[in-house]
PDB file of C-alpha atoms in Angstrom:
ATOM      1  CA  MET F  29      -1.029  31.256  54.470  1.00 93.00           C
ATOM      2  CA  ALA F  30      -2.259  34.863  54.441  1.00 95.00           C
ATOM      3  CA  PRO F  31      -4.095  34.622  57.797  1.00 96.00           C
ATOM      4  CA  ILE F  32      -1.055  32.932  59.362  1.00 96.00           C
ATOM      5  CA  LEU F  33       1.269  35.713  58.189  1.00 96.00           C
ATOM      6  CA  ALA F  34      -1.180  38.343  59.414  1.00 96.00           C
ATOM      7  CA  ALA F  35      -1.352  36.665  62.825  1.00 97.00           C
ATOM      8  CA  LEU F  36       2.447  36.501  63.094  1.00 97.00           C
ATOM      9  CA  GLY F  37       2.517  40.231  62.427  1.00 96.00           C
ATOM     10  CA  ASP F  38       5.925  41.842  62.832  1.00 96.00           C
ATOM     11  CA  ALA F  39       7.516  38.875  64.619  1.00 97.00           C
ATOM     12  CA  ARG F  40      11.032  38.507  63.238  1.00 97.00           C
ATOM     13  CA  THR F  41      11.866  35.212  64.956  1.00 97.00           C
ATOM     14  CA  VAL F  42       9.441  32.290  64.958  1.00 97.00           C
ATOM     15  CA  ALA F  43       9.632  28.822  66.497  1.00 97.00           C
ATOM     16  CA  ASN F  44       7.527  26.396  64.485  1.00 97.00           C
ATOM     17  CA  VAL F  45       6.562  23.682  66.964  1.00 97.00           C
ATOM     18  CA  GLY F  46       5.618  20.329  65.475  1.00 95.00           C
ATOM     19  CA  ALA F  47       7.003  21.720  62.247  1.00 93.00           C
ATOM     20  CA  GLY F  48       6.759  18.575  60.143  1.00 90.00           C
ATOM     21  CA  ALA F  49       8.045  19.084  56.622  1.00 89.00           C
ATOM     22  CA  GLY F  50       7.629  22.852  56.856  1.00 89.00           C
ATOM     23  CA  SER F  51       4.175  23.540  55.452  1.00 88.00           C
ATOM     24  CA  TYR F  52       2.993  27.122  56.084  1.00 91.00           C
ATOM     25  CA  GLU F  53       6.345  28.340  57.388  1.00 93.00           C
ATOM     26  CA  PRO F  54       7.045  31.981  56.506  1.00 94.00           C
ATOM     27  CA  ASP F  55      10.099  32.543  54.335  1.00 91.00           C
ATOM     28  CA  ASP F  56      10.652  36.205  55.184  1.00 93.00           C
ATOM     29  CA  ARG F  57      11.963  35.808  58.750  1.00 94.00           C
ATOM     30  CA  LEU F  58      14.051  33.475  60.888  1.00 95.00           C
ATOM     31  CA  VAL F  59      12.226  30.225  61.630  1.00 95.00           C
ATOM     32  CA  ILE F  60      13.507  27.648  64.098  1.00 95.00           C
ATOM     33  CA  ALA F  61      11.776  24.349  63.378  1.00 96.00           C
ATOM     34  CA  ILE F  62      11.094  22.032  66.316  1.00 96.00           C
ATOM     35  CA  GLU F  63      10.074  18.530  65.278  1.00 94.00           C
ATOM     36  CA  PRO F  64      10.403  15.170  67.097  1.00 93.00           C
ATOM     37  CA  SER F  65      10.191  12.919  64.029  1.00 91.00           C
ATOM     38  CA  GLY F  66      13.398  12.133  62.171  1.00 90.00           C
ATOM     39  CA  GLU F  67      11.376  11.086  59.147  1.00 89.00           C
ATOM     40  CA  MET F  68       9.722  14.509  58.974  1.00 89.00           C
ATOM     41  CA  VAL F  69      13.036  16.288  59.529  1.00 90.00           C
ATOM     42  CA  ARG F  70      14.509  14.467  56.519  1.00 91.00           C
ATOM     43  CA  GLN F  71      11.721  15.891  54.365  1.00 89.00           C
ATOM     44  CA  ARG F  72      12.448  19.483  55.366  1.00 89.00           C
ATOM     45  CA  PRO F  73      14.306  22.095  53.316  1.00 86.00           C
ATOM     46  CA  PRO F  74      17.663  23.297  54.710  1.00 86.00           C
ATOM     47  CA  GLY F  75      17.440  25.495  57.800  1.00 84.00           C
ATOM     48  CA  PRO F  76      17.587  25.437  61.610  1.00 87.00           C
ATOM     49  CA  VAL F  77      15.782  22.412  63.057  1.00 92.00           C
ATOM     50  CA  VAL F  78      15.809  20.872  66.535  1.00 94.00           C
ATOM     51  CA  ARG F  79      14.586  17.395  67.485  1.00 95.00           C
ATOM     52  CA  ALA F  80      12.308  18.001  70.479  1.00 96.00           C
ATOM     53  CA  VAL F  81       8.701  17.789  71.660  1.00 97.00           C
ATOM     54  CA  ALA F  82       6.309  20.618  72.446  1.00 97.00           C
ATOM     55  CA  GLU F  83       6.113  19.687  76.113  1.00 97.00           C
ATOM     56  CA  ALA F  84       9.869  20.331  76.613  1.00 97.00           C
ATOM     57  CA  LEU F  85      11.067  23.044  74.261  1.00 97.00           C
ATOM     58  CA  PRO F  86      14.864  23.519  74.277  1.00 96.00           C
ATOM     59  CA  LEU F  87      14.514  27.305  74.265  1.00 97.00           C
ATOM     60  CA  ARG F  88      15.031  29.890  76.987  1.00 97.00           C
ATOM     61  CA  ASP F  89      12.144  32.032  78.263  1.00 98.00           C
ATOM     62  CA  GLY F  90      11.087  34.602  75.653  1.00 97.00           C
ATOM     63  CA  ALA F  91      13.574  33.230  73.129  1.00 97.00           C
ATOM     64  CA  VAL F  92      11.501  34.118  70.062  1.00 98.00           C
ATOM     65  CA  ASP F  93       8.922  36.708  69.075  1.00 98.00           C
ATOM     66  CA  ALA F  94       6.237  34.166  68.200  1.00 98.00           C
ATOM     67  CA  VAL F  95       5.520  30.458  68.121  1.00 98.00           C
ATOM     68  CA  LEU F  96       3.616  28.750  65.338  1.00 98.00           C
ATOM     69  CA  GLY F  97       1.889  25.383  65.493  1.00 97.00           C
ATOM     70  CA  VAL F  98       0.110  23.979  62.423  1.00 96.00           C
ATOM     71  CA  LEU F  99      -2.280  21.092  63.090  1.00 94.00           C
ATOM     72  CA  THR F 100      -0.020  19.689  65.769  1.00 95.00           C
ATOM     73  CA  ALA F 101      -1.532  20.128  69.249  1.00 95.00           C
ATOM     74  CA  HIS F 102      -3.839  17.122  68.866  1.00 91.00           C
ATOM     75  CA  HIS F 103      -0.734  14.917  68.430  1.00 91.00           C
ATOM     76  CA  TRP F 104       0.950  16.024  71.662  1.00 95.00           C
ATOM     77  CA  THR F 105       1.067  13.697  74.651  1.00 94.00           C
ATOM     78  CA  ASP F 106       0.074  16.532  77.034  1.00 97.00           C
ATOM     79  CA  TRP F 107      -1.402  19.438  75.094  1.00 97.00           C
ATOM     80  CA  ARG F 108      -1.789  21.699  78.119  1.00 97.00           C
ATOM     81  CA  ALA F 109       1.885  21.277  79.004  1.00 98.00           C
ATOM     82  CA  GLY F 110       2.763  22.016  75.387  1.00 98.00           C
ATOM     83  CA  LEU F 111       0.740  25.230  75.390  1.00 98.00           C
ATOM     84  CA  ALA F 112       2.413  26.288  78.622  1.00 98.00           C
ATOM     85  CA  GLU F 113       5.776  25.848  76.914  1.00 98.00           C
ATOM     86  CA  LEU F 114       4.632  27.934  73.951  1.00 98.00           C
ATOM     87  CA  ARG F 115       3.650  30.740  76.309  1.00 98.00           C
ATOM     88  CA  ARG F 116       6.983  30.468  78.081  1.00 98.00           C
ATOM     89  CA  VAL F 117       9.177  30.900  75.007  1.00 98.00           C
ATOM     90  CA  ALA F 118       7.221  33.585  73.124  1.00 98.00           C
ATOM     91  CA  PRO F 119       4.758  36.405  73.835  1.00 97.00           C
ATOM     92  CA  ARG F 120       2.692  35.510  70.759  1.00 98.00           C
ATOM     93  CA  GLN F 121       1.197  32.111  69.946  1.00 98.00           C
ATOM     94  CA  VAL F 122      -0.410  31.236  66.621  1.00 98.00           C
ATOM     95  CA  LEU F 123      -1.975  27.795  66.286  1.00 98.00           C
ATOM     96  CA  LEU F 124      -3.887  26.277  63.420  1.00 97.00           C
ATOM     97  CA  ALA F 125      -6.294  23.843  65.080  1.00 97.00           C
ATOM     98  CA  TYR F 126      -9.811  22.552  64.496  1.00 95.00           C
ATOM     99  CA  GLU F 127     -13.096  22.046  66.265  1.00 95.00           C
ATOM    100  CA  THR F 128     -13.138  18.333  66.941  1.00 93.00           C
ATOM    101  CA  ALA F 129     -16.949  18.215  66.928  1.00 92.00           C
ATOM    102  CA  HIS F 130     -16.936  19.430  63.307  1.00 92.00           C
ATOM    103  CA  HIS F 131     -14.507  16.696  62.306  1.00 88.00           C
ATOM    104  CA  ALA F 132     -16.509  14.065  64.178  1.00 90.00           C
ATOM    105  CA  ASP F 133     -19.618  15.142  62.240  1.00 93.00           C
ATOM    106  CA  PHE F 134     -17.884  15.171  58.843  1.00 96.00           C
ATOM    107  CA  TRP F 135     -19.888  13.002  56.443  1.00 97.00           C
ATOM    108  CA  PHE F 136     -17.007  10.561  55.914  1.00 97.00           C
ATOM    109  CA  VAL F 137     -16.815   9.971  59.669  1.00 96.00           C
ATOM    110  CA  ARG F 138     -20.528  10.025  60.426  1.00 95.00           C
ATOM    111  CA  GLU F 139     -21.570   7.728  57.595  1.00 97.00           C
ATOM    112  CA  TYR F 140     -18.549   5.537  56.908  1.00 97.00           C
ATOM    113  CA  VAL F 141     -15.930   5.409  59.682  1.00 96.00           C
ATOM    114  CA  PRO F 142     -17.574   6.527  62.949  1.00 94.00           C
ATOM    115  CA  GLU F 143     -14.582   5.136  64.864  1.00 93.00           C
ATOM    116  CA  ILE F 144     -12.672   8.260  63.841  1.00 93.00           C
ATOM    117  CA  GLY F 145     -15.227  10.325  65.737  1.00 90.00           C
ATOM    118  CA  ASP F 146     -14.331   8.501  68.939  1.00 87.00           C
ATOM    119  CA  LEU F 147     -10.689   9.515  68.458  1.00 85.00           C
ATOM    120  CA  GLU F 148     -11.584  13.126  67.643  1.00 86.00           C
ATOM    121  CA  ARG F 149     -13.747  13.605  70.715  1.00 85.00           C
ATOM    122  CA  GLY F 150     -10.758  12.796  72.927  1.00 86.00           C
ATOM    123  CA  ARG F 151      -8.556  15.486  71.349  1.00 92.00           C
ATOM    124  CA  PRO F 152      -8.288  19.200  72.193  1.00 95.00           C
ATOM    125  CA  SER F 153     -10.517  21.412  70.062  1.00 96.00           C
ATOM    126  CA  ALA F 154      -9.704  24.916  68.879  1.00 97.00           C
ATOM    127  CA  THR F 155     -12.047  26.225  71.568  1.00 97.00           C
ATOM    128  CA  ASP F 156     -10.160  24.267  74.248  1.00 97.00           C
ATOM    129  CA  ILE F 157      -6.844  25.648  72.995  1.00 97.00           C
ATOM    130  CA  ALA F 158      -8.119  29.238  72.902  1.00 98.00           C
ATOM    131  CA  ARG F 159      -9.469  28.916  76.434  1.00 97.00           C
ATOM    132  CA  GLU F 160      -6.176  27.514  77.708  1.00 97.00           C
ATOM    133  CA  LEU F 161      -4.240  30.348  76.061  1.00 97.00           C
ATOM    134  CA  GLY F 162      -6.676  32.921  77.411  1.00 97.00           C
ATOM    135  CA  THR F 163      -7.636  34.368  74.030  1.00 96.00           C
ATOM    136  CA  ASP F 164     -10.900  34.924  72.203  1.00 94.00           C
ATOM    137  CA  GLU F 165      -9.224  35.584  68.842  1.00 97.00           C
ATOM    138  CA  VAL F 166     -10.312  32.532  66.876  1.00 97.00           C
ATOM    139  CA  ILE F 167     -10.470  32.950  63.104  1.00 97.00           C
ATOM    140  CA  PRO F 168     -12.562  30.497  61.020  1.00 97.00           C
ATOM    141  CA  LEU F 169     -10.779  29.123  57.943  1.00 97.00           C
ATOM    142  CA  PRO F 170     -13.329  27.514  55.589  1.00 96.00           C
ATOM    143  CA  LEU F 171     -12.019  25.057  53.005  1.00 96.00           C
ATOM    144  CA  PRO F 172     -12.465  25.822  49.291  1.00 97.00           C
ATOM    145  CA  TRP F 173     -13.804  22.891  47.329  1.00 97.00           C
ATOM    146  CA  ASP F 174     -10.523  22.528  45.374  1.00 96.00           C
ATOM    147  CA  PHE F 175      -8.171  22.931  48.349  1.00 93.00           C
ATOM    148  CA  THR F 176      -4.765  21.488  47.420  1.00 91.00           C
ATOM    149  CA  ASP F 177      -3.574  20.663  50.959  1.00 90.00           C
ATOM    150  CA  GLY F 178      -4.683  17.086  51.581  1.00 88.00           C
ATOM    151  CA  VAL F 179      -5.914  17.511  55.147  1.00 91.00           C
ATOM    152  CA  PHE F 180      -8.583  15.023  56.163  1.00 93.00           C
ATOM    153  CA  PRO F 181     -11.757  16.960  55.197  1.00 95.00           C
ATOM    154  CA  ALA F 182     -10.131  18.636  52.156  1.00 95.00           C
ATOM    155  CA  TYR F 183     -12.086  16.390  49.799  1.00 97.00           C
ATOM    156  CA  TRP F 184     -15.493  17.232  51.241  1.00 97.00           C
ATOM    157  CA  ARG F 185     -16.837  17.836  47.704  1.00 97.00           C
ATOM    158  CA  ARG F 186     -14.550  15.310  45.964  1.00 97.00           C
ATOM    159  CA  PRO F 187     -15.467  12.001  47.664  1.00 97.00           C
ATOM    160  CA  ASP F 188     -13.754   9.860  45.040  1.00 97.00           C
ATOM    161  CA  ALA F 189     -10.403  11.004  46.451  1.00 97.00           C
ATOM    162  CA  TYR F 190     -10.922   8.900  49.581  1.00 97.00           C
ATOM    163  CA  LEU F 191     -10.845   5.768  47.432  1.00 97.00           C
ATOM    164  CA  ASP F 192      -7.166   6.484  46.718  1.00 96.00           C
ATOM    165  CA  PRO F 193      -4.855   4.605  49.148  1.00 94.00           C
ATOM    166  CA  GLY F 194      -2.240   7.341  48.745  1.00 92.00           C
ATOM    167  CA  VAL F 195      -4.695   9.975  49.942  1.00 93.00           C
ATOM    168  CA  ARG F 196      -5.618   7.853  52.938  1.00 93.00           C
ATOM    169  CA  ARG F 197      -1.986   7.179  53.886  1.00 89.00           C
ATOM    170  CA  ALA F 198      -1.218  10.913  53.819  1.00 87.00           C
ATOM    171  CA  THR F 199      -4.071  11.724  56.222  1.00 88.00           C
ATOM    172  CA  SER F 200      -3.333  11.173  59.901  1.00 84.00           C
ATOM    173  CA  ALA F 201      -7.022  10.796  60.810  1.00 87.00           C
ATOM    174  CA  LEU F 202      -7.205   7.794  58.473  1.00 90.00           C
ATOM    175  CA  SER F 203      -3.723   6.376  58.913  1.00 85.00           C
ATOM    176  CA  LEU F 204      -4.159   6.274  62.718  1.00 83.00           C
ATOM    177  CA  ALA F 205      -7.644   4.752  62.631  1.00 89.00           C
ATOM    178  CA  ASP F 206      -8.431   1.038  62.741  1.00 92.00           C
ATOM    179  CA  PRO F 207      -7.465  -0.231  59.248  1.00 94.00           C
ATOM    180  CA  ASP F 208     -10.371  -2.672  59.166  1.00 96.00           C
ATOM    181  CA  ALA F 209     -12.844   0.114  59.978  1.00 95.00           C
ATOM    182  CA  VAL F 210     -11.357   2.333  57.269  1.00 96.00           C
ATOM    183  CA  GLU F 211     -11.459  -0.443  54.659  1.00 96.00           C
ATOM    184  CA  ARG F 212     -15.077  -1.206  55.554  1.00 97.00           C
ATOM    185  CA  GLY F 213     -15.985   2.451  55.227  1.00 97.00           C
ATOM    186  CA  VAL F 214     -14.192   2.828  51.903  1.00 97.00           C
ATOM    187  CA  ARG F 215     -16.054  -0.160  50.490  1.00 97.00           C
ATOM    188  CA  ARG F 216     -19.367   1.419  51.506  1.00 98.00           C
ATOM    189  CA  LEU F 217     -18.335   4.761  50.048  1.00 98.00           C
ATOM    190  CA  ARG F 218     -17.342   3.146  46.753  1.00 98.00           C
ATOM    191  CA  ASP F 219     -20.709   1.432  46.571  1.00 98.00           C
ATOM    192  CA  ASP F 220     -22.567   4.673  47.362  1.00 98.00           C
ATOM    193  CA  LEU F 221     -20.615   6.506  44.676  1.00 98.00           C
ATOM    194  CA  ASP F 222     -21.278   3.772  42.112  1.00 98.00           C
ATOM    195  CA  THR F 223     -25.023   3.830  42.821  1.00 98.00           C
ATOM    196  CA  GLY F 224     -25.288   7.616  43.093  1.00 97.00           C
ATOM    197  CA  ARG F 225     -26.493   7.447  46.705  1.00 98.00           C
ATOM    198  CA  TRP F 226     -23.684   9.707  47.949  1.00 98.00           C
ATOM    199  CA  ARG F 227     -24.489  12.495  45.478  1.00 97.00           C
ATOM    200  CA  GLU F 228     -28.184  12.220  46.194  1.00 97.00           C
ATOM    201  CA  ARG F 229     -27.560  12.445  49.927  1.00 97.00           C
ATOM    202  CA  HIS F 230     -25.092  15.352  49.661  1.00 97.00           C
ATOM    203  CA  ARG F 231     -26.369  17.331  46.708  1.00 96.00           C
ATOM    204  CA  ASP F 232     -26.293  20.472  48.886  1.00 96.00           C
ATOM    205  CA  LEU F 233     -22.476  20.201  49.219  1.00 97.00           C
ATOM    206  CA  LEU F 234     -22.051  20.044  45.455  1.00 96.00           C
ATOM    207  CA  GLU F 235     -23.461  23.577  45.201  1.00 94.00           C
ATOM    208  CA  LEU F 236     -20.944  25.097  47.660  1.00 97.00           C
ATOM    209  CA  ASP F 237     -17.626  26.733  46.789  1.00 98.00           C
ATOM    210  CA  GLU F 238     -16.331  26.496  50.372  1.00 97.00           C
ATOM    211  CA  TRP F 239     -17.324  24.669  53.532  1.00 97.00           C
ATOM    212  CA  ASP F 240     -16.562  25.070  57.222  1.00 96.00           C
ATOM    213  CA  ALA F 241     -14.765  21.901  58.298  1.00 94.00           C
ATOM    214  CA  GLY F 242     -13.962  23.408  61.699  1.00 95.00           C
ATOM    215  CA  PHE F 243     -10.454  24.723  61.028  1.00 97.00           C
ATOM    216  CA  ARG F 244      -9.599  27.704  63.202  1.00 98.00           C
ATOM    217  CA  LEU F 245      -6.575  29.967  63.617  1.00 98.00           C
ATOM    218  CA  VAL F 246      -6.119  30.611  67.324  1.00 98.00           C
ATOM    219  CA  VAL F 247      -4.094  33.758  68.044  1.00 98.00           C
ATOM    220  CA  ALA F 248      -2.840  34.865  71.458  1.00 98.00           C
ATOM    221  CA  ARG F 249      -0.931  38.132  71.264  1.00 92.00           C
ATOM    222  CA  GLY F 250       0.445  38.269  74.780  1.00 77.00           C
TER     223      GLY F 250
END
């Protein structure tokens, strides 16, 4: 949250595009949430929210000081059109994205569900987004081993978590993948954990307090 607040700077009005349930929204300024999913809107706290997509924002030119997008651009139908809309409505854009190559090389993908890698390679990476926005301000955000936000690679040092169906359902990378491929991979992971093969293969990870999963904060300051 601290890097996001620093990137937003003194912006007093923020449009959170692809806002979801409101994770990482600042609470010290006006936030207009823009979210296409009714299910996600129902999970939000009270506050201004508009049902719309990134590619067609219902805001006038320069309507807000900054736009925020948290792990959303890879879900857009046309990510370049979405970024153009972000630039239209605000002079500052702050996007939490990730390097798709890092995700595709994550041990869970590489060793257990390589089909996820095929999906990742077709999505915009943080580098692609920064290039499209015309910025070179890309801030790495390594994941601590006990990260409490259940993003896909959050359990890089806690592999047992991926055996939990609830964890898998809450992770878009797994919920959108072929269910048969995921189940096959989970069975292999369970076997490797039972035999100790996973810990033998990844003993180097067990010595790390944080790990670079490819998450990046892309900041374009106009």
